[in-house]
Coordinates of C-alpha atoms and ligand atoms in Angstrom, one line a residue:
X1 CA 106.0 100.3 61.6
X2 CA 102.1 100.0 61.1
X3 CA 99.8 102.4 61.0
X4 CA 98.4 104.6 64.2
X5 CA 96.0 102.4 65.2
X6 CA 92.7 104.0 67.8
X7 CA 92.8 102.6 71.3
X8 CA 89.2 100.8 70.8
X9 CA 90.9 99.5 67.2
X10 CA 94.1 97.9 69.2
X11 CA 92.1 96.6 71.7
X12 CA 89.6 95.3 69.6
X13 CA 91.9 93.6 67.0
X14 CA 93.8 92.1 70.4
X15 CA 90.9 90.9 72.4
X16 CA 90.1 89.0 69.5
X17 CA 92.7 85.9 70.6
X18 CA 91.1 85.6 73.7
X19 CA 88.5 82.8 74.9
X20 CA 87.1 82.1 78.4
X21 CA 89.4 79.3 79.7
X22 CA 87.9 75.8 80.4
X23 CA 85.7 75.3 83.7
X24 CA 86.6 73.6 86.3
X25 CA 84.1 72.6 89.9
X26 CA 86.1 73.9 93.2
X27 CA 84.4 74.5 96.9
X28 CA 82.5 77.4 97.6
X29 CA 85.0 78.7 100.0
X30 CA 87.9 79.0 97.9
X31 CA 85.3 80.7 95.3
X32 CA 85.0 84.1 95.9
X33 CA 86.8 86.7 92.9
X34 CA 86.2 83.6 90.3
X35 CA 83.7 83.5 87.8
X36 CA 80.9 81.2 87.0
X37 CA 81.4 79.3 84.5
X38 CA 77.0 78.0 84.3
X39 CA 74.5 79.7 85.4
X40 CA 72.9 78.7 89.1
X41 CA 69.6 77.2 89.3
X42 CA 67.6 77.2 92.8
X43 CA 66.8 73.6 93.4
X44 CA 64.3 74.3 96.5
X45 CA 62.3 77.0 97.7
X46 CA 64.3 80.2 99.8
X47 CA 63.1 80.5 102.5
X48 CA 61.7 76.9 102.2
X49 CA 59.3 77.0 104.6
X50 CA 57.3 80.1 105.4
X51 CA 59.0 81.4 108.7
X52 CA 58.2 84.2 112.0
X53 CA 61.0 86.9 111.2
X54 CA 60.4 88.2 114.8
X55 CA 60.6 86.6 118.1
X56 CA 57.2 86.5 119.5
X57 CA 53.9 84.7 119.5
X58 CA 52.3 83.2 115.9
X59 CA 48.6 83.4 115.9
X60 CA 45.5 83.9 113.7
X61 CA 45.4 86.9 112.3
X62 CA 41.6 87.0 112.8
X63 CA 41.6 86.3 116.2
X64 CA 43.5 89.3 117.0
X65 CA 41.8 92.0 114.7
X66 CA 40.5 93.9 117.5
X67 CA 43.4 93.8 119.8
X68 CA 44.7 96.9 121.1
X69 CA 46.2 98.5 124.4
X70 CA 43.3 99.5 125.6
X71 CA 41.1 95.9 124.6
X72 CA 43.9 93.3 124.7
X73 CA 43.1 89.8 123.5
X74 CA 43.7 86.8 125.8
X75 CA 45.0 83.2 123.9
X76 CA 46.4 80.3 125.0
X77 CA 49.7 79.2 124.2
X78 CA 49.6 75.8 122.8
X79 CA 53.1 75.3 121.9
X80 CA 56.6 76.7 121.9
X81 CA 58.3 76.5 118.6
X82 CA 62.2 76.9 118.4
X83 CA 64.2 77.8 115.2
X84 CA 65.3 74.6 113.5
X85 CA 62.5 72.4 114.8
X86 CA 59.4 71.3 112.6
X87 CA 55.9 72.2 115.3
X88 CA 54.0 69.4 116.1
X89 CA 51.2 71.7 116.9
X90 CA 48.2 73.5 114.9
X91 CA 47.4 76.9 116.3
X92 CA 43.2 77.0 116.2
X93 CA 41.1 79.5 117.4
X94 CA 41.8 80.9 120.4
X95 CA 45.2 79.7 120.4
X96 CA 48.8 80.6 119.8
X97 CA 52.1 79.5 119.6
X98 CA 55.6 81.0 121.2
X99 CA 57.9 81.2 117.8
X100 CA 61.4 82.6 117.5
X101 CA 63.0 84.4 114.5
X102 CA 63.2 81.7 112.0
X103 CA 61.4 79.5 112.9
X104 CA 58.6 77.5 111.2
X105 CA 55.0 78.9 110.9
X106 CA 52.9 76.2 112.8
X107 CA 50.0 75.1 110.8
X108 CA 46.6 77.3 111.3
X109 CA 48.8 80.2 112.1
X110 CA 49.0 82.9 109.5
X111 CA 50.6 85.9 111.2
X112 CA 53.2 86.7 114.2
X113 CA 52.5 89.2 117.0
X114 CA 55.9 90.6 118.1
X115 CA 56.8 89.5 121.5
X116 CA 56.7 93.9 122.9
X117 CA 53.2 93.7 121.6
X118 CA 52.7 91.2 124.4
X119 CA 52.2 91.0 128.4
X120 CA 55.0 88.4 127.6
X121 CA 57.9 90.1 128.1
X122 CA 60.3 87.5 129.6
X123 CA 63.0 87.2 126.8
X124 CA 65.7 85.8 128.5
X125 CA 67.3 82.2 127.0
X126 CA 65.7 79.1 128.9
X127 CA 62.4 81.0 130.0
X128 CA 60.1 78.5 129.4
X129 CA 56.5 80.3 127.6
X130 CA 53.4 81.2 129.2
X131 CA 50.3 79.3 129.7
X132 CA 48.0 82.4 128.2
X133 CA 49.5 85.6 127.1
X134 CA 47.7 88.8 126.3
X135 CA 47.9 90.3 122.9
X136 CA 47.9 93.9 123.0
X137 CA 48.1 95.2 118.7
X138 CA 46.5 93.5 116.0
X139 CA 48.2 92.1 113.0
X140 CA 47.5 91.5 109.5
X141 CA 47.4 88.3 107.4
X142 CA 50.8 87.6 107.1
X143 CA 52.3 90.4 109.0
X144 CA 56.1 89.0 110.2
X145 CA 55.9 86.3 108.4
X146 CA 58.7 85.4 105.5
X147 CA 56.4 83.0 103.1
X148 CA 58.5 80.3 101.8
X149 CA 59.4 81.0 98.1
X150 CA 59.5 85.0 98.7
X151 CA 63.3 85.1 97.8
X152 CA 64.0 82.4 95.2
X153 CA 61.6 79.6 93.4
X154 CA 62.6 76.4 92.7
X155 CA 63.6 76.1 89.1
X156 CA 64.6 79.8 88.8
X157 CA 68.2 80.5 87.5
X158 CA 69.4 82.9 90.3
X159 CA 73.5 83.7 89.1
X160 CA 74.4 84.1 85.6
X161 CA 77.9 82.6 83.9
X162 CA 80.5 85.2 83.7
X163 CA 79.8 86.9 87.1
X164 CA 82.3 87.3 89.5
X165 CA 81.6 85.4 92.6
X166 CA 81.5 88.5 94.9
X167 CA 81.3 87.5 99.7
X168 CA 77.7 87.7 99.1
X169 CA 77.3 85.2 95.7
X170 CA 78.9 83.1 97.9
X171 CA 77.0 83.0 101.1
X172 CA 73.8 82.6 98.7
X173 CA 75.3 79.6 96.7
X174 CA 75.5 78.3 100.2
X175 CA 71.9 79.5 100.9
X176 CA 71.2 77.2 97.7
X177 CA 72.7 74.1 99.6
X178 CA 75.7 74.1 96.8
X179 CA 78.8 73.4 98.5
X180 CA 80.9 73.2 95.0
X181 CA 80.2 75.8 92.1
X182 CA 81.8 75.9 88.4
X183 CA 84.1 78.7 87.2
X184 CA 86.6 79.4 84.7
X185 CA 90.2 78.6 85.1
X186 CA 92.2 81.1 86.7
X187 CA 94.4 82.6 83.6
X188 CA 98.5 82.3 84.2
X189 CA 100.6 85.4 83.0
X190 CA 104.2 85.5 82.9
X191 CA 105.9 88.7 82.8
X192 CA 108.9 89.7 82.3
X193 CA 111.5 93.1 82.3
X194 CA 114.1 93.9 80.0
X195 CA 116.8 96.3 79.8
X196 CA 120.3 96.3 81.0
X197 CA 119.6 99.1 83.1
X198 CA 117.6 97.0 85.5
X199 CA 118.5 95.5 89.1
X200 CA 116.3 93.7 91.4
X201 CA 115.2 94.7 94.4
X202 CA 117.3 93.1 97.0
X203 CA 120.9 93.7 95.4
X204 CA 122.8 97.2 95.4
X205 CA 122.4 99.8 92.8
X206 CA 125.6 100.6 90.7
X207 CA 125.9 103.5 88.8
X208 CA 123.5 104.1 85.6
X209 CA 121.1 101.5 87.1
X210 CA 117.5 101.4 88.6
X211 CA 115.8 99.1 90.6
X212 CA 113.0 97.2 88.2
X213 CA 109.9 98.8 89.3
X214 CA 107.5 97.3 86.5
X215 CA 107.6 93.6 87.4
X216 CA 106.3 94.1 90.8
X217 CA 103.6 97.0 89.0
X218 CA 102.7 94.6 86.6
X219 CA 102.5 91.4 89.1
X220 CA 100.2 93.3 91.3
X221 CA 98.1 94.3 88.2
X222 CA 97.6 90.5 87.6
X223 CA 96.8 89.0 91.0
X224 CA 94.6 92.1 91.4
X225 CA 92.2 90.9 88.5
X226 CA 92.8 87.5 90.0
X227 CA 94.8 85.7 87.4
X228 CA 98.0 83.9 88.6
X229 CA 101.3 85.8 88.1
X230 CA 104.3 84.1 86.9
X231 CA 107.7 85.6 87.4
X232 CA 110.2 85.4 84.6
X233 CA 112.5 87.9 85.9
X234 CA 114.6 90.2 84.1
X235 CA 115.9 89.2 80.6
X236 CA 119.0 90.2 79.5
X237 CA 119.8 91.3 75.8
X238 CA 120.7 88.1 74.6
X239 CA 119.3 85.5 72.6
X240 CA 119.8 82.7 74.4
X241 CA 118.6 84.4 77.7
X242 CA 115.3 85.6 75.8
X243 CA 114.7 82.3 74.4
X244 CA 115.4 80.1 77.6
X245 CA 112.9 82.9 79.4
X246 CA 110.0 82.2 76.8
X247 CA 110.5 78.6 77.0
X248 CA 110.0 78.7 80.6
X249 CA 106.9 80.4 80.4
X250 CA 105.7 77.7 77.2
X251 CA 106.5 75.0 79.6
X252 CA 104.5 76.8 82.8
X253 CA 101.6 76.4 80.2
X254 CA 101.0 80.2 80.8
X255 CA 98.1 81.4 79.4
X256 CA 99.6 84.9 78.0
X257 CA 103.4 86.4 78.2
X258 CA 103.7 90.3 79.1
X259 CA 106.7 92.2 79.2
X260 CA 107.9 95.6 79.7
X261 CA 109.9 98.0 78.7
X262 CA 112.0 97.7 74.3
X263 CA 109.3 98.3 72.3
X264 CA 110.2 101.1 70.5
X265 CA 111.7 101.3 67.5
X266 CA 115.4 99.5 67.8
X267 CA 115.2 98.3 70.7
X268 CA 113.9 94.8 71.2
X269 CA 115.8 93.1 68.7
X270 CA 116.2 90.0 70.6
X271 CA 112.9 89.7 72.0
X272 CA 111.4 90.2 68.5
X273 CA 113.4 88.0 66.7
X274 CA 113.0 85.1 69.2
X275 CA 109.3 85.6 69.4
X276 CA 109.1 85.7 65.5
X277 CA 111.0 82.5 65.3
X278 CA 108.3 80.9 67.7
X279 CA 105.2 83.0 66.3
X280 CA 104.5 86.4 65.1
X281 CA 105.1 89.7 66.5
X282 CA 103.4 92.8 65.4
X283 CA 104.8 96.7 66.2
X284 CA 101.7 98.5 66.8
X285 CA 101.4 102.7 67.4
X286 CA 98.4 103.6 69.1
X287 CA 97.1 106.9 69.4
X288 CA 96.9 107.1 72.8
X289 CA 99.5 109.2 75.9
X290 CA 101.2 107.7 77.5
X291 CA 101.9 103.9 75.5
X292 CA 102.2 105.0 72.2
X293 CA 104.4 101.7 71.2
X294 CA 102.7 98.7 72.1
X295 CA 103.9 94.9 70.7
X296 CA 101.4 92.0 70.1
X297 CA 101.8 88.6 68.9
X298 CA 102.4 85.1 69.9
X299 CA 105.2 82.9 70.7
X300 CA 104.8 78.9 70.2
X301 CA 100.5 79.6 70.4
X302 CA 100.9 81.3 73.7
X303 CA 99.6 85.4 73.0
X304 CA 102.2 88.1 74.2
X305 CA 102.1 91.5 74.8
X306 CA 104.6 93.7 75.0
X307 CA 104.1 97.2 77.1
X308 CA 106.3 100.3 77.1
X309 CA 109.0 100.6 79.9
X310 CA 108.5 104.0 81.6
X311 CA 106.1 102.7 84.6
X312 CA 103.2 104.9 84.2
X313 CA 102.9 103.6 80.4
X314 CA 103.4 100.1 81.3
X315 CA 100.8 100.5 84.3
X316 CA 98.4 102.3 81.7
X317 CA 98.8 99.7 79.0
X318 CA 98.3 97.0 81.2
X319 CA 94.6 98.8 82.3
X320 CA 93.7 99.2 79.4
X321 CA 94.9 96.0 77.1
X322 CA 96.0 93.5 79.7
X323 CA 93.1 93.9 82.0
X324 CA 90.4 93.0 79.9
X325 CA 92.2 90.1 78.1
X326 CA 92.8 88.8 81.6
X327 CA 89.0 89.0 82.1
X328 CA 88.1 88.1 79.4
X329 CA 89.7 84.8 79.6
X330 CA 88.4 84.1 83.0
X331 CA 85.2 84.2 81.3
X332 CA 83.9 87.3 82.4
X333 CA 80.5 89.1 80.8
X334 CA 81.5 92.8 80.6
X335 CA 85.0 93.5 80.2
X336 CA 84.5 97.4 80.3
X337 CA 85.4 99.1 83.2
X338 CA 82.6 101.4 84.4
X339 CA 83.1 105.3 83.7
X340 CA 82.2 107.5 86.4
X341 CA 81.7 111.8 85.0
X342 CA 83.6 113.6 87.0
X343 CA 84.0 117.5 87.0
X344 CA 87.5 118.9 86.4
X345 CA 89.2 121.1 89.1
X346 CA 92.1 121.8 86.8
X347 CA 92.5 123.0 83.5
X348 CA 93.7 120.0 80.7
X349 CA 96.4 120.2 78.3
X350 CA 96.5 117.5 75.3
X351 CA 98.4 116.5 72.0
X352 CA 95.3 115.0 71.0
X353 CA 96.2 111.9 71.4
X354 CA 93.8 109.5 73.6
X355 CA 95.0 110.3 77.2
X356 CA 95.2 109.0 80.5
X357 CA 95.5 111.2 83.1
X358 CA 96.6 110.3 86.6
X359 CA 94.0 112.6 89.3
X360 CA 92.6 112.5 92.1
X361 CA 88.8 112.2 92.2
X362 CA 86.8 113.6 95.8
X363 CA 83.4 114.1 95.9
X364 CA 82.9 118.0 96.4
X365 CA 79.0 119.7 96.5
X366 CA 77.9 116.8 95.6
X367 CA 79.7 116.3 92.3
X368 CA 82.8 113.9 91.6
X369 CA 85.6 116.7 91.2
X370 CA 89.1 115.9 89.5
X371 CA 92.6 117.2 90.6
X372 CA 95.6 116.2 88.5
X373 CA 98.2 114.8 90.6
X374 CA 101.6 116.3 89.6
X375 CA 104.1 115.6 87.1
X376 CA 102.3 113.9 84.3
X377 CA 105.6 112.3 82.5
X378 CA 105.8 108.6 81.3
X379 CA 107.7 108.1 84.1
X380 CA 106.6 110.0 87.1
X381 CA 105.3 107.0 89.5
X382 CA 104.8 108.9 92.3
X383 CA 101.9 111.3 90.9
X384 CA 99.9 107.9 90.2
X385 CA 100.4 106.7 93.5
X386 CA 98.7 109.6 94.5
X387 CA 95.9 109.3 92.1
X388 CA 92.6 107.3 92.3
X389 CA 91.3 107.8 89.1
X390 CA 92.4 108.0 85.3
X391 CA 91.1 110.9 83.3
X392 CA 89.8 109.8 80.1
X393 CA 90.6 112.4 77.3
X394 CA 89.3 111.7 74.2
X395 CA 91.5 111.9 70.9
X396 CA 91.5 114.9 69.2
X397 CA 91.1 116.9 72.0
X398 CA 93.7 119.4 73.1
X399 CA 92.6 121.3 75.5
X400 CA 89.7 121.0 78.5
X401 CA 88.7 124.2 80.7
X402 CA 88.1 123.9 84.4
X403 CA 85.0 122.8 84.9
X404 CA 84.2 120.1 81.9
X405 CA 83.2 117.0 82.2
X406 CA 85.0 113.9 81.5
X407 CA 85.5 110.5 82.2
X408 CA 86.8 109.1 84.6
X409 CA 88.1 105.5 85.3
X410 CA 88.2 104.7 89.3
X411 CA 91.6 102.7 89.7
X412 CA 90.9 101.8 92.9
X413 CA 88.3 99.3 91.9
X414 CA 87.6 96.2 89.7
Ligands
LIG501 P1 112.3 101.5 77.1 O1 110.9 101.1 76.8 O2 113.2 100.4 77.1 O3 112.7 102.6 76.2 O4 112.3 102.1 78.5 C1 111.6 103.4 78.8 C2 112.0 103.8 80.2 O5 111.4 102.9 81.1 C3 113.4 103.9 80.5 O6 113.7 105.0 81.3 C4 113.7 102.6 81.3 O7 114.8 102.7 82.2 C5 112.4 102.5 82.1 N1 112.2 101.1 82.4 C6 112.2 100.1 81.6 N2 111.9 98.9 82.2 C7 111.7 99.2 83.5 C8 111.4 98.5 84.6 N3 111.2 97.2 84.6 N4 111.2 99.1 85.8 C9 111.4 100.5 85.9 N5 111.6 101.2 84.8 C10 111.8 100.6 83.6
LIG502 MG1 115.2 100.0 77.4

């Protein structure tokens, strides 16, 4: 057995093995939850003309300086300019054009009076516009109009790599006219369960045995931070089993192998020494409740992790050592989840041992509050279904009063 290691030294000392995966060029709308791989330059102007963002009537803002209710000022309409059509007239003195939302600025125009600032009130599709039209407010030099460059310059770089392409990176990459974008390949776990204990779901229960909870847990966990999840199954203690299971996920070219439940002392045996023929494999102990046990290594170059069995500690370890490794090698900048300080409605008994505590976090007189959802064992499931948040207690301390502050991690999210 090694030493106790932190939960920043494991993770450190595992994340080291990770890279971003190569990059590869796929259509905008199958992009969204990957990450750029390059950053995004803007190759034109957005908007890239300057543009009326109302529906009314574009004029010179000097001809109009004086308009109000009571002295309205009288033009002549010398066009009627539709979004998605270039003008073909210039708006001089004394003139205007009808423009709609979007549309472009005709030349010699600098400013758009809203159409309710008009005695034009007709808005109704296929109205054809006025002759004259009386303008009834005054408008400033560029009042309701979108100048072309506001947004984005050409040249600028507008996404970095390692973002995650979020609905509204996407509609902007379109804005940008890209209909393809780079990003990292999506990683491919395999995960597998051991322990003769286990059934799947779908066949009966006989007696001593439980359904195998932690392969669909840990599945969701991976298609959640949008790597690929490959089945393995449950493995039985055997070495030809164990083997035949690694080699499947060696020839699925998987990019890590996770599996649950064995890795404390003893147990394991066949896992570990198949994996050692093939590689390495490292016991770890890390300070931290619940996951003390934790195995690391590599079989035939592909990493592997091993997490604890009880399905809180194999959820936990997998937020906390699987998660970033996945996002990490989908090239992600930031691997971190965000804290968020929450307030703690209950009182907080630790071993001092880095713990994660399964709450629920509301937001109360204006503070984020924390309530510990029941039975905090290994292998209580049901209180982290009812949680949203992980409490983040620090090692070394053993007890927290109502009312402290901690850290929180919100489970819900990214
Ligand atoms: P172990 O790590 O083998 O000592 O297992 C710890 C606990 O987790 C035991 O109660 C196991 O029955 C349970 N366990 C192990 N694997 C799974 C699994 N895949 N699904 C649900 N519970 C499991
Ligand atoms: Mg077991």
């Amino acid at each position: 057995m090694s030493a106790l290691l932190s939960v920043s030294e494991a993770k450190q000392k595992l994340l080291l093995i990770f890279k971003p995966l190569d990059s590869e060029t796929v259509p905008i709308s199958r992009a969204v939850g990957r990450v750029l791989s390059k950053p995004i330059q803007a190759l034109f102007d957005i908007p890239p003309f300057d543009n009326s963002s109302m529906d009314g009537f574009a004029v010179r803002s000097t001809d109009v300086s004086a308009a109000d209710p009571d002295r309205e000022v009288g033009l002549v309409v010398v066009g009627d300019i539709p979004a998605g059509q270039t003008s073909r007239v210039t708006v001089d003195a004394g003139q205007t054009a009808r423009i709609m939302t979007g549309a472009v600025l005709p030349p010699g125009a600098d400013a758009v009076v809203p159409v309710e600032e008009t005695d034009f009130n007709a808005r109704a599709p296929g109205i054809a516009a006025p002759k004259k039209v009386r303008i009834s407010r005054s408008v400033k030099l560029g009042e309701n109009v979108r100048p072309k460059g506001q947004d984005v310059r050409a040249g600028e770089t507008v996404m970095q790599a390692g973002n995650r392409l979020r609905p509204q990176d996407i509609g902007f990459l379109a804005m940008l006219g890209m209909a393809q974008v780079p990003v990292h390949w999506l990683p491919k776990v395999a995960i597998f369960a051991t322990g003769d204990e286990l059934i799947p779901v779908g066949s009966d229960l006989g007696p001593g045995k439980i359904y195998d909870s932690n392969t669909y847990t840990l599945i969701s966990q991976i298609e959640k931070y949008g790597a690929h999840a490959v089945n393995l199954g449950i493995v039985v203690d055997n070495i030809d089993a164990v083997r035949a299971c690694l080699d499947r996920a060696k020839s699925q070219n998987v990019d890590l192998i996770v599996s649950s439940a064995g890795v404390s002392v003893g147990a394991f045996d066949f896992v570990r020494h198949v994996v050692e023929q093939g590689g390495r494999l490292d016991f770890w102990r890390v300070n931290m409740r619940p996951g003390k046990p934790l195995a690391f290594g590599e079989y035939k170059g592909i990493p592997f992790i091993g997490l604890p069995g009880n399905p809180v500690s194999a959820f936990v370890g997998f937020e906390v050592f699987v998660r970033p490794a996945i996002l990490k090698m989908s090239g992600v900048v930031g691997v971190e989840r965000p804290l968020q300080k929450v307030k703690l409605l209950d009182e907080i008994e630790s071993d001092g041992r880095e713990s994660y505590l399964r709450a629920v976090v509301t937001r109360q007189d204006g503070l984020w509050a924390a309530r510990l959802t029941g039975h905090q064992g290994s292998g209580n499931l049901r209180s982290l279904v009812q949680a949203n948040a992980l409490l983040l207690v620090p090692s070394g301390v053993k007890s927290l009063p109502i009312g402290a502050e901690v850290d929180a991690w919100m489970i819900d999210d990214y």
